[in-house]
Amino acid sequence: YKEKMKELSVLSLICSCFYPEARNKLVREFEDMEVKPINKRASGQAFEVILKPLSPVSDVVHNLPSPPKRDISLEDIEKKLEAAEERRKYQEAQVLRALAEKREHERDVLLKAMEENSNFSKMAEEKLQLKMEQIKENREAHLAAMIERLQEKV
C-alpha cells in the first residue's frame, strides 16, 4: 500500500490544491486499488482508497521461487565456525580490556581521593598548629602585659 501511495505524483497533489477543478480528475487506478480524492475536508486533502480483490493471476506473480541453495562443504562450515570463534574471542578480549580499564580508573580515583584526604588532613593540622601557636603567643603577650602593669603598681 505504501509503495502504491508513493507512486502518486506529489506535483499533481500540489496542483490539485491550487486548481480545485483538476481535483475531480485526480483518480488513479492501480493493479489492486483505486485512489479517489474527496472534497469534503476544508482543512486539507483527503483520499478514498478502494482495494480490489486479489486475482488468481496476481498470486502467481508474487510467489517467486527462492534461489537454489548451493551445497555447503565441510571446509566452509569449519571456516565459518573458526571465524565465529575468533569473533567471540575478540569480543571477550574487548570486554576484559574494558573491565581492566574501568578497574584502573577506579583505582586511580581511589588513590586520588586518598591523596586529597591526606593533603586535607595535613593542611588542617598545619592550620590548627598555627592557630595554637598564635593563641600561645597572644596568651604570653597578655600575661607579660599583666605582669608589667602589676610591676608598675608596686
C-alpha positions as a Markdown table, in Angstrom:
| # | Residue | x | y | z |
|---|---|---|---|---|
| 1 | Tyr | 0.0 | 0.0 | 0.0 |
| 2 | Lys | 2.8 | 2.4 | 0.9 |
| 3 | Glu | 4.6 | 1.8 | -2.3 |
| 4 | Lys | 1.5 | 2.4 | -4.3 |
| 5 | Met | 0.8 | 5.7 | -2.4 |
| 6 | Lys | 4.4 | 6.8 | -3.2 |
| 7 | Glu | 3.6 | 6.4 | -6.9 |
| 8 | Leu | 1.1 | 9.3 | -6.7 |
| 9 | Ser | 2.7 | 12.4 | -8.1 |
| 10 | Val | 3.5 | 15.0 | -5.5 |
| 11 | Leu | 3.2 | 17.6 | -8.2 |
| 12 | Ser | -0.3 | 16.6 | -9.0 |
| 13 | Leu | -1.3 | 16.8 | -5.3 |
| 14 | Ile | 0.1 | 20.3 | -5.1 |
| 15 | Cys | -1.6 | 21.3 | -8.3 |
| 16 | Ser | -4.9 | 19.9 | -7.0 |
| 17 | Cys | -4.7 | 22.2 | -4.0 |
| 18 | Phe | -4.3 | 25.3 | -6.3 |
| 19 | Tyr | -6.7 | 24.2 | -9.0 |
| 20 | Pro | -9.8 | 22.6 | -7.5 |
| 21 | Glu | -11.3 | 21.7 | -10.8 |
| 22 | Ala | -8.4 | 19.4 | -11.5 |
| 23 | Arg | -9.0 | 17.6 | -8.2 |
| 24 | Asn | -12.1 | 15.8 | -9.6 |
| 25 | Lys | -9.9 | 14.4 | -12.4 |
| 26 | Leu | -7.4 | 13.0 | -9.9 |
| 27 | Val | -8.5 | 9.4 | -10.0 |
| 28 | Arg | -5.7 | 6.8 | -10.0 |
| 29 | Glu | -6.1 | 3.2 | -10.6 |
| 30 | Phe | -3.5 | 0.6 | -9.8 |
| 31 | Glu | -3.5 | -3.2 | -10.2 |
| 32 | Asp | -5.0 | -3.8 | -6.8 |
| 33 | Met | -6.5 | -0.5 | -5.7 |
| 34 | Glu | -8.1 | 2.8 | -6.8 |
| 35 | Val | -7.5 | 6.2 | -5.2 |
| 36 | Lys | -10.1 | 9.0 | -5.4 |
| 37 | Pro | -9.8 | 12.4 | -3.8 |
| 38 | Ile | -12.6 | 13.6 | -1.5 |
| 39 | Asn | -13.6 | 17.3 | -1.4 |
| 40 | Lys | -15.4 | 17.1 | 2.0 |
| 41 | Arg | -12.5 | 18.4 | 4.1 |
| 42 | Ala | -11.8 | 22.1 | 4.4 |
| 43 | Ser | -8.6 | 21.6 | 6.4 |
| 44 | Gly | -6.7 | 19.7 | 3.8 |
| 45 | Gln | -6.7 | 16.9 | 1.2 |
| 46 | Ala | -8.5 | 13.6 | 1.7 |
| 47 | Phe | -8.4 | 10.4 | -0.3 |
| 48 | Glu | -10.6 | 7.4 | -0.6 |
| 49 | Val | -8.7 | 4.2 | -1.2 |
| 50 | Ile | -10.6 | 1.3 | -2.7 |
| 51 | Leu | -8.9 | -2.1 | -2.6 |
| 52 | Lys | -9.7 | -4.6 | -5.3 |
| 53 | Pro | -9.9 | -8.4 | -4.6 |
| 54 | Leu | -6.9 | -10.4 | -5.4 |
| 55 | Ser | -7.0 | -12.2 | -8.7 |
| 56 | Pro | -5.5 | -15.7 | -9.1 |
| 57 | Val | -3.1 | -14.4 | -11.7 |
| 58 | Ser | -1.5 | -11.9 | -9.2 |
| 59 | Asp | -0.8 | -14.7 | -6.7 |
| 60 | Val | 1.4 | -16.5 | -9.2 |
| 61 | Val | 3.3 | -13.3 | -9.9 |
| 62 | His | 4.0 | -12.5 | -6.3 |
| 63 | Asn | 5.1 | -16.1 | -5.3 |
| 64 | Leu | 8.5 | -16.2 | -6.9 |
| 65 | Pro | 10.6 | -19.3 | -6.2 |
| 66 | Ser | 13.6 | -18.8 | -3.9 |
| 67 | Pro | 17.0 | -19.1 | -5.5 |
| 68 | Pro | 18.5 | -22.6 | -5.4 |
| 69 | Lys | 20.6 | -23.3 | -2.3 |
| 70 | Arg | 24.3 | -24.0 | -3.0 |
| 71 | Asp | 25.9 | -27.0 | -1.4 |
| 72 | Ile | 28.0 | -26.1 | 1.7 |
| 73 | Ser | 31.1 | -28.1 | 2.1 |
| 74 | Leu | 32.6 | -29.3 | 5.4 |
| 75 | Glu | 35.5 | -26.9 | 4.9 |
| 76 | Asp | 33.1 | -23.9 | 4.5 |
| 77 | Ile | 31.4 | -24.9 | 7.8 |
| 78 | Glu | 34.7 | -25.2 | 9.6 |
| 79 | Lys | 35.8 | -21.8 | 8.3 |
| 80 | Lys | 32.6 | -20.2 | 9.4 |
| 81 | Leu | 32.9 | -21.9 | 12.9 |
| 82 | Glu | 36.5 | -20.7 | 13.2 |
| 83 | Ala | 35.5 | -17.2 | 12.2 |
| 84 | Ala | 32.7 | -17.2 | 14.7 |
| 85 | Glu | 35.2 | -18.4 | 17.4 |
| 86 | Glu | 37.6 | -15.6 | 16.5 |
| 87 | Arg | 34.8 | -13.1 | 16.8 |
| 88 | Arg | 33.8 | -14.5 | 20.1 |
| 89 | Lys | 37.4 | -14.4 | 21.4 |
| 90 | Tyr | 37.8 | -10.8 | 20.1 |
| 91 | Gln | 34.6 | -9.7 | 21.8 |
| 92 | Glu | 35.6 | -11.4 | 25.0 |
| 93 | Ala | 39.0 | -9.7 | 24.9 |
| 94 | Gln | 37.3 | -6.3 | 24.3 |
| 95 | Val | 35.1 | -6.9 | 27.4 |
| 96 | Leu | 38.1 | -7.9 | 29.5 |
| 97 | Arg | 40.0 | -4.9 | 28.3 |
| 98 | Ala | 37.1 | -2.6 | 29.1 |
| 99 | Leu | 36.8 | -4.1 | 32.6 |
| 100 | Ala | 40.5 | -3.7 | 33.2 |
| 101 | Glu | 40.4 | 0.0 | 32.1 |
| 102 | Lys | 37.4 | 0.5 | 34.4 |
| 103 | Arg | 39.2 | -1.1 | 37.4 |
| 104 | Glu | 42.3 | 1.0 | 36.6 |
| 105 | His | 40.2 | 4.2 | 36.5 |
| 106 | Glu | 38.5 | 3.2 | 39.8 |
| 107 | Arg | 41.9 | 2.6 | 41.4 |
| 108 | Asp | 43.2 | 6.0 | 40.2 |
| 109 | Val | 40.1 | 7.7 | 41.5 |
| 110 | Leu | 40.6 | 6.0 | 44.9 |
| 111 | Leu | 44.2 | 6.9 | 45.1 |
| 112 | Lys | 43.5 | 10.5 | 44.2 |
| 113 | Ala | 40.7 | 10.6 | 46.8 |
| 114 | Met | 43.1 | 9.2 | 49.4 |
| 115 | Glu | 45.8 | 11.7 | 48.4 |
| 116 | Glu | 43.4 | 14.6 | 48.6 |
| 117 | Asn | 42.2 | 13.4 | 52.0 |
| 118 | Ser | 45.8 | 13.2 | 53.2 |
| 119 | Asn | 46.5 | 16.6 | 51.9 |
| 120 | Phe | 43.4 | 18.0 | 53.6 |
| 121 | Ser | 44.4 | 16.4 | 56.9 |
| 122 | Lys | 47.9 | 17.8 | 56.6 |
| 123 | Met | 46.6 | 21.3 | 55.8 |
| 124 | Ala | 44.1 | 21.1 | 58.7 |
| 125 | Glu | 46.8 | 20.0 | 61.1 |
| 126 | Glu | 49.1 | 22.8 | 60.0 |
| 127 | Lys | 46.3 | 25.4 | 60.3 |
| 128 | Leu | 45.5 | 24.1 | 63.7 |
| 129 | Gln | 49.2 | 24.2 | 64.7 |
| 130 | Leu | 49.5 | 27.8 | 63.5 |
| 131 | Lys | 46.3 | 28.8 | 65.4 |
| 132 | Met | 47.6 | 27.1 | 68.6 |
| 133 | Glu | 51.0 | 28.9 | 68.3 |
| 134 | Gln | 49.1 | 32.2 | 67.7 |
| 135 | Ile | 46.9 | 31.6 | 70.8 |
| 136 | Lys | 50.1 | 30.7 | 72.8 |
| 137 | Glu | 51.8 | 33.9 | 71.7 |
| 138 | Asn | 48.7 | 36.0 | 72.5 |
| 139 | Arg | 48.5 | 34.4 | 75.9 |
| 140 | Glu | 52.2 | 35.0 | 76.7 |
| 141 | Ala | 51.9 | 38.6 | 75.5 |
| 142 | His | 48.7 | 39.1 | 77.6 |
| 143 | Leu | 50.5 | 37.6 | 80.7 |
| 144 | Ala | 53.6 | 39.8 | 80.0 |
| 145 | Ala | 51.4 | 42.9 | 79.8 |
| 146 | Met | 49.6 | 41.9 | 83.1 |
| 147 | Ile | 52.9 | 41.3 | 84.8 |
| 148 | Glu | 54.2 | 44.7 | 83.6 |
| 149 | Arg | 51.1 | 46.5 | 84.8 |
| 150 | Leu | 51.4 | 44.8 | 88.2 |
| 151 | Gln | 55.1 | 45.8 | 88.5 |
| 152 | Glu | 54.2 | 49.4 | 87.7 |
| 153 | Lys | 51.7 | 49.5 | 90.5 |
| 154 | Val | 54.1 | 48.0 | 93.0 |
